[in-house]
């Protein structure tokens, strides 16, 4: 049984002051730590301040992206070591917006995963098919390809540090959630795939999050599925009230 994880991806939202205020309100909403792992992923500029704000609390800090190189002439990029120094424990890798808007393919995502793991960051590795791919009956093939290429050269120990997020692209920011059955079917196949490659223990211990228009209204039925271990939340993580209700589903 995996401890539930609720992660909020703020994308390009929130100033430093807004991030500090959000964390303060989130902390005071839970005088005792909830029985979930709670993660927030602010933009790069707010990471340092958010790290101070979450110190000593139940909230963990994630970045939304990293560069795969350790250092070098990569104007505008941030390395995993820099994220660790800023206070991150997690990093989102392979989000569909990185794949579609910034041209990140499976090979690059694989290098980012290895870079994150190399500095001790826990990657939240996103996979998921587009609407066209689903309608063309290619969902399984696409997600399997993302897993196969994305996880190339990862060891069983690496899998122990990994979190996977299944995020059907057609459900992200659209208000269209996958039904619990649709999500469960994919989560189960991801776990089976991991079991075949890394053994049943790694598969059973792996947290597989669902992402795509998660709200306080639909979280409970999603979490009732046996292979859904948590949620990666975009829009509904931006307001403290709705994020708190998702955490407390
Ligand atoms: C996301 O971008 O990871 C996401 C799941 O967004 P939303 O919850 O807004 O669909």
PDB file of C-alpha atoms and ligand atoms in Angstrom:
ATOM      1  CA  UNK A   1       0.000   0.000   0.000  1.00  0.00           C
ATOM      2  CA  UNK A   2       1.559   3.251  -1.154  1.00  0.00           C
ATOM      3  CA  UNK A   3       1.129   6.394   0.966  1.00  0.00           C
ATOM      4  CA  UNK A   4      -1.049   8.797  -1.064  1.00  0.00           C
ATOM      5  CA  UNK A   5       0.742  11.702  -2.706  1.00  0.00           C
ATOM      6  CA  UNK A   6      -0.963  14.963  -3.632  1.00  0.00           C
ATOM      7  CA  UNK A   7       1.246  17.254  -5.713  1.00  0.00           C
ATOM      8  CA  UNK A   8       0.374  20.731  -6.972  1.00  0.00           C
ATOM      9  CA  UNK A   9       1.958  21.954 -10.190  1.00  0.00           C
ATOM     10  CA  UNK A  10       1.696  25.736 -10.171  1.00  0.00           C
ATOM     11  CA  UNK A  11       3.142  26.119 -13.682  1.00  0.00           C
ATOM     12  CA  UNK A  12       3.884  29.794 -14.492  1.00  0.00           C
ATOM     13  CA  UNK A  13       1.761  31.132 -11.637  1.00  0.00           C
ATOM     14  CA  UNK A  14       2.517  32.874  -8.342  1.00  0.00           C
ATOM     15  CA  UNK A  15       5.032  35.500  -7.372  1.00  0.00           C
ATOM     16  CA  UNK A  16       7.380  35.027  -4.417  1.00  0.00           C
ATOM     17  CA  UNK A  17       4.944  36.821  -2.105  1.00  0.00           C
ATOM     18  CA  UNK A  18       2.018  34.726  -3.337  1.00  0.00           C
ATOM     19  CA  UNK A  19       3.975  31.501  -2.875  1.00  0.00           C
ATOM     20  CA  UNK A  20       4.887  32.415   0.715  1.00  0.00           C
ATOM     21  CA  UNK A  21       1.277  33.328   1.523  1.00  0.00           C
ATOM     22  CA  UNK A  22      -0.017  30.080  -0.038  1.00  0.00           C
ATOM     23  CA  UNK A  23       2.361  27.914   1.986  1.00  0.00           C
ATOM     24  CA  UNK A  24       1.499  29.753   5.210  1.00  0.00           C
ATOM     25  CA  UNK A  25      -2.223  29.151   4.614  1.00  0.00           C
ATOM     26  CA  UNK A  26      -1.659  25.529   3.670  1.00  0.00           C
ATOM     27  CA  UNK A  27       0.338  24.940   6.844  1.00  0.00           C
ATOM     28  CA  UNK A  28      -2.313  26.503   9.029  1.00  0.00           C
ATOM     29  CA  UNK A  29      -5.054  24.422   7.355  1.00  0.00           C
ATOM     30  CA  UNK A  30      -3.363  21.290   8.774  1.00  0.00           C
ATOM     31  CA  UNK A  31      -2.308  21.860  12.394  1.00  0.00           C
ATOM     32  CA  UNK A  32      -1.342  18.173  12.380  1.00  0.00           C
ATOM     33  CA  UNK A  33       0.282  16.737   9.288  1.00  0.00           C
ATOM     34  CA  UNK A  34      -2.177  15.020   6.919  1.00  0.00           C
ATOM     35  CA  UNK A  35      -1.727  11.338   6.223  1.00  0.00           C
ATOM     36  CA  UNK A  36      -0.516  12.106   2.702  1.00  0.00           C
ATOM     37  CA  UNK A  37       2.672  13.266   1.112  1.00  0.00           C
ATOM     38  CA  UNK A  38       1.979  16.841   0.004  1.00  0.00           C
ATOM     39  CA  UNK A  39       4.182  18.459  -2.638  1.00  0.00           C
ATOM     40  CA  UNK A  40       4.054  21.907  -4.217  1.00  0.00           C
ATOM     41  CA  UNK A  41       5.888  22.848  -7.413  1.00  0.00           C
ATOM     42  CA  UNK A  42       6.315  26.631  -7.654  1.00  0.00           C
ATOM     43  CA  UNK A  43       8.088  28.364 -10.540  1.00  0.00           C
ATOM     44  CA  UNK A  44      11.899  28.608 -10.270  1.00  0.00           C
ATOM     45  CA  UNK A  45      11.870  32.179  -8.952  1.00  0.00           C
ATOM     46  CA  UNK A  46       9.776  31.248  -5.902  1.00  0.00           C
ATOM     47  CA  UNK A  47      11.653  28.044  -4.963  1.00  0.00           C
ATOM     48  CA  UNK A  48      14.082  29.636  -2.500  1.00  0.00           C
ATOM     49  CA  UNK A  49      11.372  31.520  -0.621  1.00  0.00           C
ATOM     50  CA  UNK A  50       9.044  28.511  -0.722  1.00  0.00           C
ATOM     51  CA  UNK A  51      11.829  26.337   0.710  1.00  0.00           C
ATOM     52  CA  UNK A  52      12.035  28.673   3.707  1.00  0.00           C
ATOM     53  CA  UNK A  53       8.262  28.716   4.031  1.00  0.00           C
ATOM     54  CA  UNK A  54       7.873  24.898   4.048  1.00  0.00           C
ATOM     55  CA  UNK A  55      10.787  24.296   6.427  1.00  0.00           C
ATOM     56  CA  UNK A  56       9.803  22.038   9.336  1.00  0.00           C
ATOM     57  CA  UNK A  57       6.391  21.274   7.815  1.00  0.00           C
ATOM     58  CA  UNK A  58       4.755  18.316   6.054  1.00  0.00           C
ATOM     59  CA  UNK A  59       5.087  20.044   2.661  1.00  0.00           C
ATOM     60  CA  UNK A  60       7.769  18.984   0.192  1.00  0.00           C
ATOM     61  CA  UNK A  61       9.101  21.117  -2.612  1.00  0.00           C
ATOM     62  CA  UNK A  62       9.318  20.198  -6.280  1.00  0.00           C
ATOM     63  CA  UNK A  63      10.675  22.002  -9.311  1.00  0.00           C
ATOM     64  CA  UNK A  64       8.772  21.813 -12.589  1.00  0.00           C
ATOM     65  CA  UNK A  65      11.738  21.043 -14.822  1.00  0.00           C
ATOM     66  CA  UNK A  66      15.532  20.717 -14.871  1.00  0.00           C
ATOM     67  CA  UNK A  67      18.321  20.624 -17.416  1.00  0.00           C
ATOM     68  CA  UNK A  68      20.077  17.304 -17.919  1.00  0.00           C
ATOM     69  CA  UNK A  69      23.637  18.686 -17.805  1.00  0.00           C
ATOM     70  CA  UNK A  70      25.482  19.221 -14.531  1.00  0.00           C
ATOM     71  CA  UNK A  71      26.591  22.710 -15.534  1.00  0.00           C
ATOM     72  CA  UNK A  72      27.688  24.613 -18.620  1.00  0.00           C
ATOM     73  CA  UNK A  73      26.768  27.105 -21.304  1.00  0.00           C
ATOM     74  CA  UNK A  74      22.994  26.584 -21.266  1.00  0.00           C
ATOM     75  CA  UNK A  75      21.565  30.068 -20.997  1.00  0.00           C
ATOM     76  CA  UNK A  76      18.324  30.142 -19.070  1.00  0.00           C
ATOM     77  CA  UNK A  77      18.578  26.596 -17.739  1.00  0.00           C
ATOM     78  CA  UNK A  78      18.768  25.173 -14.202  1.00  0.00           C
ATOM     79  CA  UNK A  79      20.605  22.011 -13.081  1.00  0.00           C
ATOM     80  CA  UNK A  80      19.487  19.364 -10.624  1.00  0.00           C
ATOM     81  CA  UNK A  81      22.211  20.359  -8.148  1.00  0.00           C
ATOM     82  CA  UNK A  82      20.893  23.932  -8.214  1.00  0.00           C
ATOM     83  CA  UNK A  83      17.420  22.643  -7.428  1.00  0.00           C
ATOM     84  CA  UNK A  84      18.739  20.599  -4.527  1.00  0.00           C
ATOM     85  CA  UNK A  85      20.555  23.654  -3.224  1.00  0.00           C
ATOM     86  CA  UNK A  86      17.318  25.666  -3.506  1.00  0.00           C
ATOM     87  CA  UNK A  87      15.589  23.116  -1.266  1.00  0.00           C
ATOM     88  CA  UNK A  88      13.810  20.834  -3.740  1.00  0.00           C
ATOM     89  CA  UNK A  89      13.286  17.162  -2.989  1.00  0.00           C
ATOM     90  CA  UNK A  90      11.309  16.434  -6.181  1.00  0.00           C
ATOM     91  CA  UNK A  91      11.224  17.533  -9.806  1.00  0.00           C
ATOM     92  CA  UNK A  92       8.558  17.102 -12.485  1.00  0.00           C
ATOM     93  CA  UNK A  93      10.024  15.568 -15.647  1.00  0.00           C
ATOM     94  CA  UNK A  94       8.340  15.086 -19.007  1.00  0.00           C
ATOM     95  CA  UNK A  95       5.193  17.109 -18.379  1.00  0.00           C
ATOM     96  CA  UNK A  96       3.097  17.174 -21.555  1.00  0.00           C
ATOM     97  CA  UNK A  97       3.574  20.942 -21.804  1.00  0.00           C
ATOM     98  CA  UNK A  98       7.343  20.378 -21.894  1.00  0.00           C
ATOM     99  CA  UNK A  99       6.834  17.677 -24.513  1.00  0.00           C
ATOM    100  CA  UNK A 100       4.500  19.633 -26.794  1.00  0.00           C
ATOM    101  CA  UNK A 101       5.448  23.302 -26.261  1.00  0.00           C
ATOM    102  CA  UNK A 102       9.188  22.842 -25.740  1.00  0.00           C
ATOM    103  CA  UNK A 103       9.857  19.834 -27.964  1.00  0.00           C
ATOM    104  CA  UNK A 104      11.107  17.448 -25.288  1.00  0.00           C
ATOM    105  CA  UNK A 105      11.196  13.887 -26.587  1.00  0.00           C
ATOM    106  CA  UNK A 106      11.552  10.617 -24.718  1.00  0.00           C
ATOM    107  CA  UNK A 107      15.324  10.542 -25.125  1.00  0.00           C
ATOM    108  CA  UNK A 108      15.808  13.985 -23.572  1.00  0.00           C
ATOM    109  CA  UNK A 109      13.344  13.139 -20.817  1.00  0.00           C
ATOM    110  CA  UNK A 110      15.366  10.000 -20.094  1.00  0.00           C
ATOM    111  CA  UNK A 111      18.518  12.106 -19.666  1.00  0.00           C
ATOM    112  CA  UNK A 112      16.642  14.469 -17.355  1.00  0.00           C
ATOM    113  CA  UNK A 113      15.405  11.556 -15.241  1.00  0.00           C
ATOM    114  CA  UNK A 114      18.948  10.216 -14.920  1.00  0.00           C
ATOM    115  CA  UNK A 115      20.247  13.692 -14.039  1.00  0.00           C
ATOM    116  CA  UNK A 116      17.585  14.176 -11.371  1.00  0.00           C
ATOM    117  CA  UNK A 117      18.227  10.762  -9.825  1.00  0.00           C
ATOM    118  CA  UNK A 118      21.970  11.397  -9.962  1.00  0.00           C
ATOM    119  CA  UNK A 119      21.647  14.322  -7.553  1.00  0.00           C
ATOM    120  CA  UNK A 120      19.078  12.673  -5.290  1.00  0.00           C
ATOM    121  CA  UNK A 121      15.930  14.366  -6.561  1.00  0.00           C
ATOM    122  CA  UNK A 122      12.783  12.228  -6.792  1.00  0.00           C
ATOM    123  CA  UNK A 123      11.404  12.647 -10.312  1.00  0.00           C
ATOM    124  CA  UNK A 124       7.679  12.876 -10.941  1.00  0.00           C
ATOM    125  CA  UNK A 125       7.783  11.349 -14.415  1.00  0.00           C
ATOM    126  CA  UNK A 126       4.767  12.279 -16.563  1.00  0.00           C
ATOM    127  CA  UNK A 127       3.380  10.078 -19.317  1.00  0.00           C
ATOM    128  CA  UNK A 128       0.131  10.225 -21.239  1.00  0.00           C
ATOM    129  CA  UNK A 129      -1.461  10.113 -24.660  1.00  0.00           C
ATOM    130  CA  UNK A 130      -3.123  12.865 -26.683  1.00  0.00           C
ATOM    131  CA  UNK A 131      -6.773  12.692 -27.729  1.00  0.00           C
ATOM    132  CA  UNK A 132      -5.781  11.838 -31.305  1.00  0.00           C
ATOM    133  CA  UNK A 133      -3.571   8.993 -30.105  1.00  0.00           C
ATOM    134  CA  UNK A 134      -6.345   7.625 -27.880  1.00  0.00           C
ATOM    135  CA  UNK A 135      -8.931   7.862 -30.649  1.00  0.00           C
ATOM    136  CA  UNK A 136      -6.578   6.120 -33.049  1.00  0.00           C
ATOM    137  CA  UNK A 137      -6.313   3.219 -30.595  1.00  0.00           C
ATOM    138  CA  UNK A 138      -2.656   4.032 -29.873  1.00  0.00           C
ATOM    139  CA  UNK A 139      -2.929   4.807 -26.151  1.00  0.00           C
ATOM    140  CA  UNK A 140      -1.161   1.652 -24.991  1.00  0.00           C
ATOM    141  CA  UNK A 141       1.611   1.910 -27.562  1.00  0.00           C
ATOM    142  CA  UNK A 142       2.263   5.607 -26.778  1.00  0.00           C
ATOM    143  CA  UNK A 143       2.395   5.198 -22.998  1.00  0.00           C
ATOM    144  CA  UNK A 144       4.515   2.030 -23.298  1.00  0.00           C
ATOM    145  CA  UNK A 145       6.944   3.897 -25.572  1.00  0.00           C
ATOM    146  CA  UNK A 146       7.196   6.799 -23.135  1.00  0.00           C
ATOM    147  CA  UNK A 147       7.950   4.335 -20.326  1.00  0.00           C
ATOM    148  CA  UNK A 148      10.379   2.212 -22.315  1.00  0.00           C
ATOM    149  CA  UNK A 149      12.422   5.107 -23.687  1.00  0.00           C
ATOM    150  CA  UNK A 150      12.022   7.371 -20.665  1.00  0.00           C
ATOM    151  CA  UNK A 151      13.214   4.726 -18.224  1.00  0.00           C
ATOM    152  CA  UNK A 152      16.121   3.494 -20.358  1.00  0.00           C
ATOM    153  CA  UNK A 153      19.149   2.678 -18.146  1.00  0.00           C
ATOM    154  CA  UNK A 154      17.290   3.231 -14.881  1.00  0.00           C
ATOM    155  CA  UNK A 155      18.110   0.617 -12.245  1.00  0.00           C
ATOM    156  CA  UNK A 156      15.680  -1.069  -9.855  1.00  0.00           C
ATOM    157  CA  UNK A 157      16.988   1.269  -7.132  1.00  0.00           C
ATOM    158  CA  UNK A 158      16.191   4.233  -9.365  1.00  0.00           C
ATOM    159  CA  UNK A 159      12.623   2.954  -9.701  1.00  0.00           C
ATOM    160  CA  UNK A 160      12.466   3.023  -5.901  1.00  0.00           C
ATOM    161  CA  UNK A 161      12.957   6.802  -6.043  1.00  0.00           C
ATOM    162  CA  UNK A 162      10.593   7.386  -8.946  1.00  0.00           C
ATOM    163  CA  UNK A 163       7.010   8.625  -8.996  1.00  0.00           C
ATOM    164  CA  UNK A 164       5.020   8.210 -12.211  1.00  0.00           C
ATOM    165  CA  UNK A 165       2.145  10.507 -13.160  1.00  0.00           C
ATOM    166  CA  UNK A 166      -0.331   9.344 -15.785  1.00  0.00           C
ATOM    167  CA  UNK A 167      -1.670  12.516 -17.348  1.00  0.00           C
ATOM    168  CA  UNK A 168      -3.808  12.025 -20.455  1.00  0.00           C
ATOM    169  CA  UNK A 169      -3.072  15.180 -22.450  1.00  0.00           C
ATOM    170  CA  UNK A 170      -6.752  15.566 -23.391  1.00  0.00           C
ATOM    171  CA  UNK A 171      -7.631  15.892 -19.693  1.00  0.00           C
ATOM    172  CA  UNK A 172      -5.072  18.546 -18.728  1.00  0.00           C
ATOM    173  CA  UNK A 173      -6.605  21.942 -18.087  1.00  0.00           C
ATOM    174  CA  UNK A 174      -9.682  20.996 -20.132  1.00  0.00           C
ATOM    175  CA  UNK A 175     -12.138  20.115 -17.383  1.00  0.00           C
ATOM    176  CA  UNK A 176     -12.397  16.614 -18.961  1.00  0.00           C
ATOM    177  CA  UNK A 177     -11.268  14.081 -16.394  1.00  0.00           C
ATOM    178  CA  UNK A 178     -10.563  10.508 -17.368  1.00  0.00           C
ATOM    179  CA  UNK A 179     -13.221   8.354 -15.743  1.00  0.00           C
ATOM    180  CA  UNK A 180     -11.930   6.390 -12.757  1.00  0.00           C
ATOM    181  CA  UNK A 181     -12.157   3.226 -14.903  1.00  0.00           C
ATOM    182  CA  UNK A 182     -10.226   4.780 -17.788  1.00  0.00           C
ATOM    183  CA  UNK A 183      -7.511   6.005 -15.418  1.00  0.00           C
ATOM    184  CA  UNK A 184      -7.360   2.730 -13.492  1.00  0.00           C
ATOM    185  CA  UNK A 185      -6.918   0.726 -16.691  1.00  0.00           C
ATOM    186  CA  UNK A 186      -3.809   2.706 -17.603  1.00  0.00           C
ATOM    187  CA  UNK A 187      -2.441   2.783 -14.047  1.00  0.00           C
ATOM    188  CA  UNK A 188      -2.773  -0.985 -13.834  1.00  0.00           C
ATOM    189  CA  UNK A 189      -0.969  -1.461 -17.138  1.00  0.00           C
ATOM    190  CA  UNK A 190       1.848   0.868 -15.994  1.00  0.00           C
ATOM    191  CA  UNK A 191       2.250  -1.139 -12.795  1.00  0.00           C
ATOM    192  CA  UNK A 192       2.251  -4.413 -14.743  1.00  0.00           C
ATOM    193  CA  UNK A 193       4.859  -3.021 -17.100  1.00  0.00           C
ATOM    194  CA  UNK A 194       7.076  -1.988 -14.157  1.00  0.00           C
ATOM    195  CA  UNK A 195       6.571  -5.425 -12.562  1.00  0.00           C
ATOM    196  CA  UNK A 196       7.751  -7.188 -15.725  1.00  0.00           C
ATOM    197  CA  UNK A 197      10.909  -5.090 -15.899  1.00  0.00           C
ATOM    198  CA  UNK A 198      11.785  -4.454 -12.265  1.00  0.00           C
ATOM    199  CA  UNK A 199       9.898  -7.088 -10.291  1.00  0.00           C
ATOM    200  CA  UNK A 200       6.650  -7.162  -8.320  1.00  0.00           C
ATOM    201  CA  UNK A 201       8.040  -5.468  -5.187  1.00  0.00           C
ATOM    202  CA  UNK A 202       9.186  -2.355  -7.070  1.00  0.00           C
ATOM    203  CA  UNK A 203       5.877  -2.267  -8.898  1.00  0.00           C
ATOM    204  CA  UNK A 204       3.834  -2.591  -5.714  1.00  0.00           C
ATOM    205  CA  UNK A 205       5.827   0.176  -3.990  1.00  0.00           C
ATOM    206  CA  UNK A 206       5.676   2.571  -6.944  1.00  0.00           C
ATOM    207  CA  UNK A 207       3.420   5.614  -6.545  1.00  0.00           C
ATOM    208  CA  UNK A 208       1.417   6.228  -9.720  1.00  0.00           C
ATOM    209  CA  UNK A 209      -0.405   9.571  -9.683  1.00  0.00           C
ATOM    210  CA  UNK A 210      -3.288  10.593 -11.898  1.00  0.00           C
ATOM    211  CA  UNK A 211      -3.304  14.083 -13.403  1.00  0.00           C
ATOM    212  CA  UNK A 212      -5.850  15.861 -15.580  1.00  0.00           C
ATOM    213  CA  UNK A 213      -8.570  18.185 -14.281  1.00  0.00           C
ATOM    214  CA  UNK A 214      -8.504  16.769 -10.748  1.00  0.00           C
ATOM    215  CA  UNK A 215     -10.819  18.744  -8.447  1.00  0.00           C
ATOM    216  CA  UNK A 216     -12.196  18.428  -4.910  1.00  0.00           C
ATOM    217  CA  UNK A 217     -15.284  16.845  -6.531  1.00  0.00           C
ATOM    218  CA  UNK A 218     -13.623  13.993  -8.402  1.00  0.00           C
ATOM    219  CA  UNK A 219     -10.595  13.190  -6.227  1.00  0.00           C
ATOM    220  CA  UNK A 220     -12.309  10.655  -3.956  1.00  0.00           C
ATOM    221  CA  UNK A 221     -13.587   8.436  -6.771  1.00  0.00           C
ATOM    222  CA  UNK A 222     -10.206   8.522  -8.479  1.00  0.00           C
ATOM    223  CA  UNK A 223      -8.406   7.645  -5.237  1.00  0.00           C
ATOM    224  CA  UNK A 224     -10.805   4.752  -4.671  1.00  0.00           C
ATOM    225  CA  UNK A 225      -9.153   2.915  -7.565  1.00  0.00           C
ATOM    226  CA  UNK A 226      -6.601   0.316  -6.456  1.00  0.00           C
ATOM    227  CA  UNK A 227      -3.787   1.528  -8.707  1.00  0.00           C
ATOM    228  CA  UNK A 228      -4.252   5.280  -8.257  1.00  0.00           C
ATOM    229  CA  UNK A 229      -1.908   6.392  -5.495  1.00  0.00           C
ATOM    230  CA  UNK A 230      -2.302  10.132  -5.689  1.00  0.00           C
ATOM    231  CA  UNK A 231      -2.823  13.127  -7.921  1.00  0.00           C
ATOM    232  CA  UNK A 232      -0.779  15.671  -9.810  1.00  0.00           C
ATOM    233  CA  UNK A 233      -2.989  18.742  -9.771  1.00  0.00           C
ATOM    234  CA  UNK A 234      -2.670  21.834 -11.948  1.00  0.00           C
ATOM    235  CA  UNK A 235      -5.475  24.408 -11.897  1.00  0.00           C
ATOM    236  CA  UNK A 236      -7.103  23.239  -8.670  1.00  0.00           C
ATOM    237  CA  UNK A 237      -3.788  23.487  -6.798  1.00  0.00           C
ATOM    238  CA  UNK A 238      -3.610  27.255  -7.251  1.00  0.00           C
ATOM    239  CA  UNK A 239      -6.279  28.099  -4.663  1.00  0.00           C
ATOM    240  CA  UNK A 240      -5.497  27.028  -1.106  1.00  0.00           C
ATOM    241  CA  UNK A 241      -9.108  26.118  -0.441  1.00  0.00           C
ATOM    242  CA  UNK A 242      -9.450  23.639  -3.314  1.00  0.00           C
ATOM    243  CA  UNK A 243      -5.972  22.187  -2.761  1.00  0.00           C
ATOM    244  CA  UNK A 244      -6.782  21.633   0.919  1.00  0.00           C
ATOM    245  CA  UNK A 245     -10.013  19.871  -0.029  1.00  0.00           C
ATOM    246  CA  UNK A 246      -8.148  17.638  -2.483  1.00  0.00           C
ATOM    247  CA  UNK A 247      -5.575  16.754   0.180  1.00  0.00           C
ATOM    248  CA  UNK A 248      -8.360  15.970   2.638  1.00  0.00           C
ATOM    249  CA  UNK A 249     -10.508  14.009   0.144  1.00  0.00           C
TER     250      UNK A 249
HETATM  251  C1  LIG B   1      -1.099  19.321 -14.992  1.00  0.00           C
HETATM  252  O1  LIG B   1      -0.788  20.232 -15.726  1.00  0.00           O
HETATM  253  O2  LIG B   1      -0.228  18.556 -14.541  1.00  0.00           O
HETATM  254  C2  LIG B   1      -2.509  19.154 -14.686  1.00  0.00           C
HETATM  255  C3  LIG B   1      -2.910  17.976 -14.299  1.00  0.00           C
HETATM  256  O3  LIG B   1      -3.322  20.242 -14.870  1.00  0.00           O
HETATM  257  P1  LIG B   1      -4.903  20.360 -14.538  1.00  0.00           P
HETATM  258  O4  LIG B   1      -5.098  19.769 -13.177  1.00  0.00           O
HETATM  259  O5  LIG B   1      -5.192  21.821 -14.561  1.00  0.00           O
HETATM  260  O6  LIG B   1      -5.605  19.598 -15.592  1.00  0.00           O
END
